[in-house]
Amino acid sequence: MFNFFTTSTHDAGGMEATTLTFAGFCAVVILIAALILGALFFRPRRERSRSISTKQLVFSSAAMALGIVTSMIKFADLPMGGSITLFSMLFVSLIGYWYGPKIGITTAVAYGLLQFILQPVFYTLPQVIVDYPLAFGALGISGFFSKKKNGLLTGYLAAVLGRYFFAFWSGMIFFGAYAADYNMSVPVYSILYNGMYLIPEAILTVAAISMPPVRSACRRMKQTAAETQSRQTVV
């Protein structure tokens, strides 16, 4: 399709797998940049400020970079995708915690696309959409809780549940054939498989952010972003 994809091959499980061509890789990179810049610059006139946008870009890019780096530190790597990582979902959900759902979801979608180009092997285009921009984009749901009491913890848990929701449907629709290998129904297989990597990481992360020093550090980071916005808005 427009030379964005290579000829299909078969993976170890017998399913047809497809990879990106160089043109496809470039197209996804452009889309990621457009999403991030769109979230930061195309806002209501009263909210526009180059200095504010620059600060948000720096913070969001730093969180995304930390998310990518920590996603490569894996405690467990499942055969059909999914890993228990070193708090990678936390760093992405922090963007929503800092800046609310609009920027949080948009940059989380960009993060999902970035994860895709790091390992650009897929089976169908709908599967790519569900597993990457939708599943990872759900981590931006944390933004809806940014102004709530215990917003970091509540927002993170909501973000993980959002990703779990899309991962579950991906397992149901695209990988359900594997359920028979374990004598399970498709819904049970998808719930258990995706829970094997999402739940342990969530438990470890909740334990970490519940520690007073970590909670205090996260609160200070949020205050730094908010204080910068306030000062620059006045100027």
CSV table of C-alpha atoms in Angstrom, one decimal:
chain,number,residue,atom,x,y,z
A,1,MET,CA,0.0,0.0,0.0
A,2,PHE,CA,1.9,3.1,-1.3
A,3,ASN,CA,5.1,1.2,-0.6
A,4,PHE,CA,4.7,1.8,3.1
A,5,PHE,CA,4.7,-1.9,4.0
A,6,THR,CA,6.9,-4.8,3.0
A,7,THR,CA,5.6,-8.1,1.7
A,8,SER,CA,4.0,-10.2,4.4
A,9,THR,CA,6.1,-12.9,6.1
A,10,HIS,CA,5.2,-15.6,8.7
A,11,ASP,CA,6.0,-15.2,12.3
A,12,ALA,CA,6.9,-18.0,14.7
A,13,GLY,CA,3.2,-18.6,15.5
A,14,GLY,CA,2.2,-19.0,11.8
A,15,MET,CA,0.5,-15.6,11.5
A,16,GLU,CA,1.3,-13.3,8.6
A,17,ALA,CA,3.5,-10.5,9.8
A,18,THR,CA,4.3,-7.2,8.0
A,19,THR,CA,7.0,-4.6,8.5
A,20,LEU,CA,7.4,-0.9,7.5
A,21,THR,CA,9.4,0.2,4.5
A,22,PHE,CA,11.6,3.3,4.8
A,23,ALA,CA,8.7,5.4,3.4
A,24,GLY,CA,6.4,4.0,6.0
A,25,PHE,CA,8.9,4.7,8.8
A,26,CYS,CA,9.2,8.3,7.6
A,27,ALA,CA,5.4,8.7,7.4
A,28,VAL,CA,5.0,7.6,11.0
A,29,VAL,CA,7.8,9.9,12.2
A,30,ILE,CA,6.0,12.8,10.5
A,31,LEU,CA,2.7,11.9,12.1
A,32,ILE,CA,4.3,11.7,15.6
A,33,ALA,CA,5.8,15.2,15.1
A,34,ALA,CA,2.5,16.6,13.9
A,35,LEU,CA,0.6,15.2,16.9
A,36,ILE,CA,3.0,16.7,19.4
A,37,LEU,CA,3.2,20.1,17.7
A,38,GLY,CA,-0.6,20.1,17.1
A,39,ALA,CA,-1.3,19.4,20.8
A,40,LEU,CA,1.1,22.2,21.9
A,41,PHE,CA,0.4,25.0,19.4
A,42,PHE,CA,-3.1,24.6,18.1
A,43,ARG,CA,-5.0,25.8,21.1
A,44,PRO,CA,-7.5,28.5,21.9
A,45,ARG,CA,-6.0,32.0,21.4
A,46,ARG,CA,-6.1,32.9,25.1
A,47,GLU,CA,-3.9,29.9,25.9
A,48,ARG,CA,-1.3,30.5,23.2
A,49,SER,CA,2.1,31.5,24.2
A,50,ARG,CA,5.4,30.4,22.6
A,51,SER,CA,7.1,30.2,25.9
A,52,ILE,CA,4.4,28.0,27.5
A,53,SER,CA,4.4,25.7,24.5
A,54,THR,CA,8.1,25.4,24.6
A,55,LYS,CA,8.0,24.4,28.3
A,56,GLN,CA,5.3,21.9,27.6
A,57,LEU,CA,7.3,20.5,24.7
A,58,VAL,CA,10.4,20.1,26.8
A,59,PHE,CA,8.5,18.4,29.7
A,60,SER,CA,6.5,16.1,27.4
A,61,SER,CA,9.5,15.2,25.3
A,62,ALA,CA,11.5,14.4,28.4
A,63,ALA,CA,8.7,12.1,29.8
A,64,MET,CA,8.3,10.4,26.4
A,65,ALA,CA,12.1,9.8,26.3
A,66,LEU,CA,12.1,8.3,29.8
A,67,GLY,CA,9.1,6.2,28.8
A,68,ILE,CA,11.0,4.8,25.8
A,69,VAL,CA,14.2,4.2,27.8
A,70,THR,CA,12.4,2.4,30.7
A,71,SER,CA,10.3,0.4,28.2
A,72,MET,CA,13.5,-1.2,27.1
A,73,ILE,CA,14.3,-2.3,30.6
A,74,LYS,CA,12.2,-5.4,30.8
A,75,PHE,CA,11.6,-7.8,33.7
A,76,ALA,CA,9.6,-10.1,31.5
A,77,ASP,CA,8.8,-10.2,27.7
A,78,LEU,CA,5.8,-12.1,26.5
A,79,PRO,CA,5.9,-14.1,23.2
A,80,MET,CA,3.0,-12.3,21.5
A,81,GLY,CA,3.8,-8.9,22.7
A,82,GLY,CA,3.7,-7.1,26.1
A,83,SER,CA,6.4,-6.6,28.7
A,84,ILE,CA,6.8,-5.8,32.4
A,85,THR,CA,8.9,-2.7,32.2
A,86,LEU,CA,10.6,-0.3,34.6
A,87,PHE,CA,7.7,2.1,35.2
A,88,SER,CA,7.4,3.1,31.5
A,89,MET,CA,3.6,3.6,31.7
A,90,LEU,CA,4.1,6.0,34.6
A,91,PHE,CA,6.3,8.4,32.7
A,92,VAL,CA,3.8,8.6,29.9
A,93,SER,CA,0.8,9.1,32.2
A,94,LEU,CA,2.8,11.9,34.0
A,95,ILE,CA,2.2,14.1,30.9
A,96,GLY,CA,-1.5,14.0,31.4
A,97,TYR,CA,-1.0,14.6,35.2
A,98,TRP,CA,1.0,17.7,34.4
A,99,TYR,CA,-1.0,19.2,31.5
A,100,GLY,CA,-4.5,17.6,31.5
A,101,PRO,CA,-6.2,15.2,29.1
A,102,LYS,CA,-5.8,17.1,25.8
A,103,ILE,CA,-2.0,17.2,25.8
A,104,GLY,CA,-1.8,14.0,27.8
A,105,ILE,CA,-3.8,11.9,25.3
A,106,THR,CA,-2.2,13.4,22.2
A,107,THR,CA,1.3,12.9,23.3
A,108,ALA,CA,0.5,9.4,24.6
A,109,VAL,CA,-0.8,8.6,21.1
A,110,ALA,CA,2.5,9.9,19.7
A,111,TYR,CA,4.3,7.7,22.2
A,112,GLY,CA,2.4,4.7,21.0
A,113,LEU,CA,3.4,5.4,17.4
A,114,LEU,CA,7.0,5.8,18.5
A,115,GLN,CA,6.8,2.4,20.2
A,116,PHE,CA,5.5,1.0,16.9
A,117,ILE,CA,8.4,2.3,14.8
A,118,LEU,CA,10.8,0.9,17.3
A,119,GLN,CA,9.4,-2.6,16.5
A,120,PRO,CA,7.4,-2.1,13.3
A,121,VAL,CA,6.1,-5.7,13.0
A,122,PHE,CA,2.3,-6.0,12.7
A,123,TYR,CA,-0.4,-8.2,11.3
A,124,THR,CA,-3.2,-5.9,10.1
A,125,LEU,CA,-3.7,-2.1,10.1
A,126,PRO,CA,-6.7,-2.3,12.5
A,127,GLN,CA,-4.4,-4.3,14.9
A,128,VAL,CA,-1.8,-1.5,14.7
A,129,ILE,CA,-4.4,1.1,15.5
A,130,VAL,CA,-5.7,-0.7,18.6
A,131,ASP,CA,-2.4,-1.9,19.9
A,132,TYR,CA,-0.4,1.4,19.5
A,133,PRO,CA,-2.2,4.8,19.2
A,134,LEU,CA,-5.3,3.6,21.1
A,135,ALA,CA,-3.8,1.4,23.8
A,136,PHE,CA,-0.9,3.7,24.5
A,137,GLY,CA,-2.9,6.8,23.9
A,138,ALA,CA,-5.2,5.6,26.8
A,139,LEU,CA,-2.3,6.4,29.2
A,140,GLY,CA,-3.2,10.1,28.7
A,141,ILE,CA,-6.5,9.4,30.5
A,142,SER,CA,-4.5,10.4,33.6
A,143,GLY,CA,-5.1,14.0,32.6
A,144,PHE,CA,-8.7,13.8,33.6
A,145,PHE,CA,-7.6,13.4,37.2
A,146,SER,CA,-4.8,16.0,37.2
A,147,LYS,CA,-6.7,18.4,39.5
A,148,LYS,CA,-8.2,15.7,41.7
A,149,LYS,CA,-7.0,14.7,45.2
A,150,ASN,CA,-4.5,11.9,44.8
A,151,GLY,CA,-4.6,12.7,41.1
A,152,LEU,CA,-1.3,11.0,40.3
A,153,LEU,CA,-2.3,7.6,41.8
A,154,THR,CA,-5.9,7.7,40.5
A,155,GLY,CA,-4.9,9.0,37.1
A,156,TYR,CA,-2.2,6.3,36.7
A,157,LEU,CA,-4.6,3.5,37.6
A,158,ALA,CA,-7.2,4.9,35.2
A,159,ALA,CA,-4.5,5.1,32.5
A,160,VAL,CA,-3.5,1.5,33.0
A,161,LEU,CA,-7.2,0.3,32.9
A,162,GLY,CA,-7.6,2.3,29.7
A,163,ARG,CA,-4.6,0.5,28.2
A,164,TYR,CA,-5.9,-2.8,29.5
A,165,PHE,CA,-9.2,-2.2,27.8
A,166,PHE,CA,-7.7,-1.8,24.4
A,167,ALA,CA,-5.2,-4.6,24.9
A,168,PHE,CA,-8.1,-6.9,25.9
A,169,TRP,CA,-10.0,-6.1,22.7
A,170,SER,CA,-6.9,-6.6,20.6
A,171,GLY,CA,-6.4,-10.0,22.2
A,172,MET,CA,-10.0,-10.8,21.5
A,173,ILE,CA,-10.1,-9.7,17.9
A,174,PHE,CA,-6.6,-10.4,16.6
A,175,PHE,CA,-5.0,-13.0,18.7
A,176,GLY,CA,-8.0,-15.1,19.9
A,177,ALA,CA,-6.9,-18.1,17.8
A,178,TYR,CA,-4.2,-18.7,20.4
A,179,ALA,CA,-6.7,-19.3,23.2
A,180,ALA,CA,-7.4,-22.9,21.9
A,181,ASP,CA,-3.7,-23.8,22.6
A,182,TYR,CA,-4.3,-23.2,26.3
A,183,ASN,CA,-7.9,-24.7,26.4
A,184,MET,CA,-9.3,-21.3,27.2
A,185,SER,CA,-12.2,-19.2,25.9
A,186,VAL,CA,-11.0,-16.2,24.0
A,187,PRO,CA,-12.1,-13.6,26.6
A,188,VAL,CA,-10.5,-15.4,29.4
A,189,TYR,CA,-7.3,-15.9,27.4
A,190,SER,CA,-7.1,-12.2,26.5
A,191,ILE,CA,-7.8,-11.1,30.1
A,192,LEU,CA,-5.1,-13.4,31.6
A,193,TYR,CA,-2.5,-12.8,28.9
A,194,ASN,CA,-2.7,-9.0,29.0
A,195,GLY,CA,-3.0,-9.0,32.8
A,196,MET,CA,0.3,-11.0,33.0
A,197,TYR,CA,2.3,-7.9,32.1
A,198,LEU,CA,0.0,-4.9,32.9
A,199,ILE,CA,-1.0,-5.9,36.4
A,200,PRO,CA,2.5,-6.7,37.8
A,201,GLU,CA,3.9,-3.4,36.4
A,202,ALA,CA,0.9,-1.5,37.8
A,203,ILE,CA,1.4,-3.0,41.3
A,204,LEU,CA,5.2,-2.2,41.3
A,205,THR,CA,4.5,1.4,40.1
A,206,VAL,CA,1.7,2.0,42.7
A,207,ALA,CA,4.0,0.7,45.4
A,208,ALA,CA,6.7,3.1,44.2
A,209,ILE,CA,4.6,6.3,43.9
A,210,SER,CA,3.0,5.5,47.2
A,211,MET,CA,6.4,6.0,48.9
A,212,PRO,CA,6.5,9.5,50.5
A,213,PRO,CA,9.8,10.6,48.8
A,214,VAL,CA,8.5,9.6,45.4
A,215,ARG,CA,5.1,11.1,45.9
A,216,SER,CA,6.7,14.4,47.1
A,217,ALA,CA,9.1,14.4,44.1
A,218,CYS,CA,6.2,14.0,41.6
A,219,ARG,CA,4.2,16.7,43.4
A,220,ARG,CA,7.2,19.1,43.1
A,221,MET,CA,7.6,18.3,39.4
A,222,LYS,CA,3.9,19.1,38.8
A,223,GLN,CA,4.3,22.4,40.7
A,224,THR,CA,7.3,23.3,38.7
A,225,ALA,CA,5.4,23.0,35.4
A,226,ALA,CA,2.4,24.9,36.8
A,227,GLU,CA,4.5,27.7,38.3
A,228,THR,CA,6.3,28.1,35.0
A,229,GLN,CA,3.0,28.4,33.1
A,230,SER,CA,1.6,30.9,35.6
A,231,ARG,CA,4.7,33.2,35.5
A,232,GLN,CA,4.8,33.1,31.7
A,233,THR,CA,1.1,33.7,31.4
A,234,VAL,CA,1.4,36.8,33.5
A,235,VAL,CA,4.3,38.1,31.4
